[in-house]
Amino acid sequence: MITDPKEYIKRVDGAADYIRSALSNREMPEVCIVLGSGLGPLSSMAENQLEFSYSDIPGFPVSTAPGHKGSLITGMLSGKPVFMMNGRFHYYEGYPMETVTFYVRVMGRLGVKALLLTNASGGIGLDMKVPELVAITDHLSFYSESVLIGPNISEFGTRFPDQCHVYDPELTDLLVNCARDLQIRISRGVYAYSKGPQYETPAEIRALRILGADCVGMSTVPEAIAASHMGIRVAAMSCVTNMAAGISGNPLSEQEVLDNAALASDNSCALVKEFVKRLKV
Ligand code: HPA
């Protein structure tokens, strides 16, 4: 929890200043894409790249999750300047929520207007097919700690932010339309946040299904809340890499998640590129 807002803002602005001065002769991106499982190949697809290791950015945390590199990339993707986060921070790694979402705050201070979050998830809907893509329309997370607990930083946003449109409906429609035009299967769904790192129990999955969740994963929600708190428009895409606990009868494994995310990788990357191309922020 943030206890000293002034110190936190100073740290965020220190990181933003560092990135801004390194990009002084480039057009500042207004779009940030978070490369979740299966999206890694996008990191080499941007032209005229500049890459910052997280450890080189003052105040930035360093990610420890398997398969998650730790670098911020900027370059041209589909003709637009973008930031790409190659590796994110998860609560299960032991980071407090304000550290998980530190990069979101930095992006907001840099003037980013749209954030595309991607992730891997377990499918809760019994008709889901692995690996299929889901455009996240809403989430469940009232049972977990909010990233906004503690003193509100009014420079970032309001104390009691409305949550009716955390995921921007227009950007979500764009994601779905891009998928349709590329003939990539995508559904719309509700993502349930799970703190992890253990996968859910079958009873938890049954409960989440009754509550209206379509898929479940261990990221995205804190970042989406922090971004929408700052007025950044959010879209989120999930790759269902496994059926959630208790559905198939097989134990869940990280290998299955990575293998199926890799299977969907071409589609996921193509969809993100098309989305960026057609995005108007
Ligand atoms: N549960 C939580 N997180 C996940 C899953 C899952 O089944 N699959 C990929 N990330």
Short mmCIF file of C-alpha atoms and ligand atoms in Angstrom, two decimals:
data_model
loop_
_atom_site.label_atom_id
_atom_site.label_comp_id
_atom_site.label_asym_id
_atom_site.label_seq_id
_atom_site.Cartn_x
_atom_site.Cartn_y
_atom_site.Cartn_z
CA MET A 1 0.00 0.00 0.00
CA ILE A 2 1.20 3.51 -0.77
CA THR A 3 1.95 5.29 2.50
CA ASP A 4 3.78 8.31 1.14
CA PRO A 5 2.01 9.58 -2.01
CA LYS A 6 4.58 12.35 -2.60
CA GLU A 7 7.42 9.86 -2.60
CA TYR A 8 5.50 7.50 -4.92
CA ILE A 9 4.71 10.28 -7.43
CA LYS A 10 8.36 11.33 -7.34
CA ARG A 11 9.44 7.78 -8.15
CA VAL A 12 6.89 7.47 -10.98
CA ASP A 13 7.92 10.83 -12.41
CA GLY A 14 11.60 9.93 -12.09
CA ALA A 15 11.05 6.86 -14.27
CA ALA A 16 8.90 8.86 -16.71
CA ASP A 17 11.53 11.61 -16.97
CA TYR A 18 14.23 9.04 -17.70
CA ILE A 19 12.18 7.48 -20.53
CA ARG A 20 11.10 10.87 -21.89
CA SER A 21 14.63 12.17 -22.15
CA ALA A 22 15.84 8.94 -23.79
CA LEU A 23 13.09 9.40 -26.42
CA SER A 24 13.67 13.10 -26.89
CA ASN A 25 14.18 12.87 -30.66
CA ARG A 26 11.26 10.45 -31.26
CA GLU A 27 7.52 10.73 -31.44
CA MET A 28 6.07 9.89 -28.02
CA PRO A 29 3.88 6.74 -28.14
CA GLU A 30 0.25 7.06 -27.04
CA VAL A 31 -0.26 3.29 -26.97
CA CYS A 32 1.22 0.71 -24.62
CA ILE A 33 0.93 -3.04 -25.17
CA VAL A 34 1.67 -5.51 -22.42
CA LEU A 35 3.10 -8.70 -23.88
CA GLY A 36 1.56 -11.58 -21.96
CA SER A 37 2.18 -15.29 -22.65
CA GLY A 38 2.39 -15.96 -26.40
CA LEU A 39 2.93 -12.33 -27.36
CA GLY A 40 6.72 -12.40 -26.87
CA PRO A 41 7.41 -12.49 -30.65
CA LEU A 42 5.87 -9.01 -30.98
CA SER A 43 8.87 -7.66 -29.08
CA SER A 44 11.04 -8.08 -32.18
CA MET A 45 8.39 -6.90 -34.67
CA ALA A 46 8.55 -3.18 -33.95
CA GLU A 47 10.78 -1.16 -36.27
CA ASN A 48 13.38 1.31 -35.17
CA GLN A 49 13.45 -0.19 -31.70
CA LEU A 50 14.87 1.14 -28.53
CA GLU A 51 14.92 -1.27 -25.58
CA PHE A 52 15.34 -0.40 -21.91
CA SER A 53 16.03 -3.11 -19.42
CA TYR A 54 13.72 -2.55 -16.44
CA SER A 55 16.79 -2.53 -14.24
CA ASP A 56 18.07 0.55 -16.11
CA ILE A 57 14.94 2.63 -15.49
CA PRO A 58 15.17 4.38 -12.13
CA GLY A 59 12.55 3.11 -9.68
CA PHE A 60 11.30 0.32 -11.97
CA PRO A 61 10.79 -3.12 -10.45
CA VAL A 62 12.34 -6.20 -12.07
CA SER A 63 10.04 -9.10 -13.10
CA THR A 64 10.78 -12.62 -11.90
CA ALA A 65 7.92 -14.64 -13.47
CA PRO A 66 8.98 -17.49 -15.79
CA GLY A 67 8.73 -16.59 -19.48
CA HIS A 68 8.58 -12.90 -18.62
CA LYS A 69 11.53 -10.85 -19.79
CA GLY A 70 12.13 -7.51 -18.24
CA SER A 71 12.34 -4.78 -20.82
CA LEU A 72 10.41 -1.80 -22.07
CA ILE A 73 10.54 -1.52 -25.84
CA THR A 74 9.60 1.39 -27.96
CA GLY A 75 9.39 1.42 -31.74
CA MET A 76 7.00 1.58 -34.66
CA LEU A 77 4.34 -1.14 -34.88
CA SER A 78 1.82 -1.07 -37.73
CA GLY A 79 3.01 2.44 -38.52
CA LYS A 80 2.42 3.82 -35.01
CA PRO A 81 4.84 4.57 -32.20
CA VAL A 82 4.18 2.15 -29.33
CA PHE A 83 5.53 1.14 -25.97
CA MET A 84 5.69 -2.59 -25.33
CA MET A 85 6.14 -4.05 -21.88
CA ASN A 86 8.06 -7.27 -22.38
CA GLY A 87 7.35 -8.72 -18.97
CA ARG A 88 4.98 -7.53 -16.26
CA PHE A 89 4.79 -7.69 -12.48
CA HIS A 90 2.46 -9.97 -10.57
CA TYR A 91 1.17 -9.81 -7.02
CA TYR A 92 2.14 -13.48 -6.57
CA GLU A 93 5.80 -12.53 -7.05
CA GLY A 94 5.53 -10.72 -3.73
CA TYR A 95 5.24 -7.20 -5.11
CA PRO A 96 2.78 -4.88 -3.44
CA MET A 97 -0.02 -3.70 -5.73
CA GLU A 98 1.52 -0.25 -6.22
CA THR A 99 4.62 -1.96 -7.60
CA VAL A 100 2.58 -4.30 -9.84
CA THR A 101 1.01 -1.18 -11.38
CA PHE A 102 4.03 1.13 -11.23
CA TYR A 103 4.58 0.92 -14.98
CA VAL A 104 0.92 1.86 -15.62
CA ARG A 105 1.38 5.04 -13.62
CA VAL A 106 4.59 5.80 -15.54
CA MET A 107 2.77 5.26 -18.86
CA GLY A 108 -0.01 7.58 -17.73
CA ARG A 109 2.48 10.32 -16.80
CA LEU A 110 4.13 9.87 -20.23
CA GLY A 111 0.82 10.66 -21.90
CA VAL A 112 -0.18 7.14 -22.97
CA LYS A 113 -3.88 7.16 -23.90
CA ALA A 114 -4.56 3.47 -24.59
CA LEU A 115 -3.32 0.34 -22.86
CA LEU A 116 -3.71 -3.11 -24.43
CA LEU A 117 -3.29 -5.80 -21.79
CA THR A 118 -2.77 -9.42 -22.86
CA ASN A 119 -2.63 -12.54 -20.74
CA ALA A 120 -3.09 -16.29 -20.52
CA SER A 121 -6.05 -17.70 -18.65
CA GLY A 122 -7.89 -20.85 -17.71
CA GLY A 123 -11.23 -21.36 -19.43
CA ILE A 124 -14.24 -21.56 -17.12
CA GLY A 125 -16.93 -21.63 -19.81
CA LEU A 126 -17.52 -25.29 -20.59
CA ASP A 127 -17.81 -24.62 -24.32
CA MET A 128 -14.43 -22.95 -24.58
CA LYS A 129 -11.77 -24.38 -26.89
CA VAL A 130 -8.08 -24.23 -26.04
CA PRO A 131 -6.36 -22.09 -27.25
CA GLU A 132 -9.07 -19.52 -27.95
CA LEU A 133 -8.98 -15.78 -27.54
CA VAL A 134 -11.28 -13.75 -25.32
CA ALA A 135 -11.89 -10.01 -25.46
CA ILE A 136 -12.27 -9.11 -21.79
CA THR A 137 -15.38 -7.04 -21.22
CA ASP A 138 -15.40 -6.98 -17.41
CA HIS A 139 -13.81 -8.64 -14.41
CA LEU A 140 -14.39 -10.06 -10.95
CA SER A 141 -11.95 -9.04 -8.22
CA PHE A 142 -13.99 -7.77 -5.26
CA TYR A 143 -12.53 -10.61 -3.15
CA SER A 144 -8.93 -9.41 -3.58
CA GLU A 145 -6.99 -6.40 -2.40
CA SER A 146 -7.52 -3.30 -4.53
CA VAL A 147 -4.60 -1.46 -6.02
CA LEU A 148 -6.30 1.77 -4.94
CA ILE A 149 -6.24 1.04 -1.19
CA GLY A 150 -4.37 3.70 0.78
CA PRO A 151 -4.33 7.44 0.35
CA ASN A 152 -5.79 8.44 -3.01
CA ILE A 153 -3.39 10.22 -5.34
CA SER A 154 -5.67 12.84 -6.81
CA GLU A 155 -3.06 13.71 -9.48
CA PHE A 156 -3.79 10.22 -10.82
CA GLY A 157 -7.56 9.98 -10.40
CA THR A 158 -10.58 10.13 -8.17
CA ARG A 159 -11.08 8.41 -4.78
CA PHE A 160 -14.10 6.30 -5.80
CA PRO A 161 -13.74 5.58 -9.51
CA ASP A 162 -16.71 4.21 -11.40
CA GLN A 163 -16.04 0.69 -12.67
CA CYS A 164 -18.79 0.31 -15.28
CA HIS A 165 -16.35 0.65 -18.18
CA VAL A 166 -12.93 -0.41 -16.98
CA TYR A 167 -12.53 -2.03 -20.41
CA ASP A 168 -13.30 0.63 -23.00
CA PRO A 169 -16.32 -0.60 -25.02
CA GLU A 170 -15.12 1.04 -28.23
CA LEU A 171 -11.64 -0.50 -27.98
CA THR A 172 -13.16 -3.87 -27.11
CA ASP A 173 -15.39 -3.68 -30.19
CA LEU A 174 -12.33 -2.79 -32.25
CA LEU A 175 -10.52 -5.88 -30.93
CA VAL A 176 -13.48 -8.11 -31.80
CA ASN A 177 -13.91 -6.50 -35.25
CA CYS A 178 -10.21 -6.90 -36.05
CA ALA A 179 -10.42 -10.59 -35.09
CA ARG A 180 -13.51 -11.06 -37.24
CA ASP A 181 -11.81 -9.43 -40.25
CA LEU A 182 -8.73 -11.62 -39.78
CA GLN A 183 -10.97 -14.68 -39.32
CA ILE A 184 -9.61 -15.31 -35.85
CA ARG A 185 -12.04 -16.81 -33.36
CA ILE A 186 -12.64 -14.58 -30.35
CA SER A 187 -15.40 -14.42 -27.77
CA ARG A 188 -16.29 -11.73 -25.25
CA GLY A 189 -15.95 -12.68 -21.63
CA VAL A 190 -15.57 -11.84 -17.97
CA TYR A 191 -12.12 -12.44 -16.47
CA ALA A 192 -11.84 -13.49 -12.84
CA TYR A 193 -8.72 -12.32 -11.04
CA SER A 194 -6.90 -14.93 -9.01
CA LYS A 195 -4.00 -13.78 -6.83
CA GLY A 196 -2.10 -17.04 -7.32
CA PRO A 197 0.51 -18.36 -7.48
CA GLN A 198 -1.34 -21.62 -6.88
CA TYR A 199 -3.94 -22.43 -9.50
CA GLU A 200 -7.55 -22.40 -8.34
CA THR A 201 -9.30 -25.36 -6.75
CA PRO A 202 -12.15 -27.05 -8.63
CA ALA A 203 -14.56 -25.63 -6.01
CA GLU A 204 -13.25 -22.12 -6.66
CA ILE A 205 -13.78 -22.60 -10.38
CA ARG A 206 -17.36 -23.81 -9.84
CA ALA A 207 -17.97 -20.75 -7.65
CA LEU A 208 -16.47 -18.39 -10.23
CA ARG A 209 -18.65 -19.93 -12.95
CA ILE A 210 -21.78 -19.31 -10.85
CA LEU A 211 -20.58 -15.72 -10.33
CA GLY A 212 -20.39 -15.16 -14.07
CA ALA A 213 -16.72 -15.61 -14.93
CA ASP A 214 -15.67 -17.01 -18.30
CA CYS A 215 -11.93 -17.29 -17.67
CA VAL A 216 -9.47 -16.88 -14.81
CA GLY A 217 -5.92 -15.61 -14.52
CA MET A 218 -3.33 -14.00 -12.26
CA SER A 219 -2.70 -10.61 -13.87
CA THR A 220 -4.36 -7.74 -15.74
CA VAL A 221 -6.99 -6.60 -13.22
CA PRO A 222 -4.75 -4.43 -11.00
CA GLU A 223 -3.27 -2.86 -14.12
CA ALA A 224 -6.68 -2.26 -15.71
CA ILE A 225 -7.98 -0.62 -12.52
CA ALA A 226 -4.91 1.63 -12.20
CA ALA A 227 -5.07 2.60 -15.89
CA SER A 228 -8.76 3.42 -15.90
CA HIS A 229 -8.27 5.34 -12.63
CA MET A 230 -5.91 7.59 -14.63
CA GLY A 231 -8.27 7.90 -17.59
CA ILE A 232 -6.19 5.59 -19.81
CA ARG A 233 -8.47 3.63 -22.14
CA VAL A 234 -8.03 -0.13 -21.61
CA ALA A 235 -8.55 -3.12 -23.87
CA ALA A 236 -7.65 -6.62 -22.76
CA MET A 237 -7.23 -9.87 -24.59
CA SER A 238 -6.86 -13.26 -22.99
CA CYS A 239 -5.62 -16.49 -24.50
CA VAL A 240 -7.37 -19.48 -22.91
CA THR A 241 -4.41 -21.84 -22.56
CA ASN A 242 -6.07 -24.57 -20.51
CA MET A 243 -9.42 -25.51 -19.14
CA ALA A 244 -9.66 -24.28 -15.55
CA ALA A 245 -9.18 -26.60 -12.56
CA GLY A 246 -11.44 -29.62 -12.29
CA ILE A 247 -12.88 -29.40 -15.81
CA SER A 248 -10.70 -31.75 -17.81
CA GLY A 249 -9.60 -33.92 -14.90
CA ASN A 250 -5.94 -33.32 -15.78
CA PRO A 251 -3.63 -31.47 -13.42
CA LEU A 252 -2.86 -27.89 -14.49
CA SER A 253 0.68 -27.13 -15.46
CA GLU A 254 2.71 -24.14 -16.47
CA GLN A 255 4.03 -26.12 -19.44
CA GLU A 256 0.51 -26.55 -20.81
CA VAL A 257 -0.03 -22.78 -20.46
CA LEU A 258 3.21 -21.94 -22.28
CA ASP A 259 2.65 -24.58 -25.02
CA ASN A 260 -0.89 -23.43 -25.82
CA ALA A 261 0.04 -19.75 -25.62
CA ALA A 262 2.74 -20.53 -28.21
CA LEU A 263 0.15 -22.29 -30.42
CA ALA A 264 -2.01 -19.16 -30.42
CA SER A 265 0.95 -16.85 -30.82
CA ASP A 266 0.62 -16.17 -34.57
CA ASN A 267 -3.04 -15.25 -34.20
CA SER A 268 -2.45 -13.18 -31.06
CA CYS A 269 0.38 -11.20 -32.66
CA ALA A 270 -1.55 -10.65 -35.91
CA LEU A 271 -4.57 -9.44 -33.97
CA VAL A 272 -2.54 -6.98 -31.88
CA LYS A 273 -0.88 -5.58 -34.99
CA GLU A 274 -4.24 -5.06 -36.70
CA PHE A 275 -5.68 -3.51 -33.54
CA VAL A 276 -2.82 -1.00 -33.33
CA LYS A 277 -3.15 -0.21 -37.03
CA ARG A 278 -6.84 0.68 -36.71
CA LEU A 279 -6.68 2.26 -33.26
CA LYS A 280 -7.53 5.94 -32.99
CA VAL A 281 -6.72 7.28 -29.54
N1 HPA B 1 -5.66 -20.16 -13.64
C1 HPA B 1 -5.01 -19.02 -13.33
N2 HPA B 1 -4.13 -18.45 -14.15
C2 HPA B 1 -3.92 -19.02 -15.33
C3 HPA B 1 -4.58 -20.20 -15.72
C4 HPA B 1 -5.50 -20.80 -14.83
O1 HPA B 1 -6.11 -21.85 -15.09
N3 HPA B 1 -4.11 -20.52 -16.97
C5 HPA B 1 -3.23 -19.55 -17.32
N4 HPA B 1 -3.11 -18.64 -16.33
#
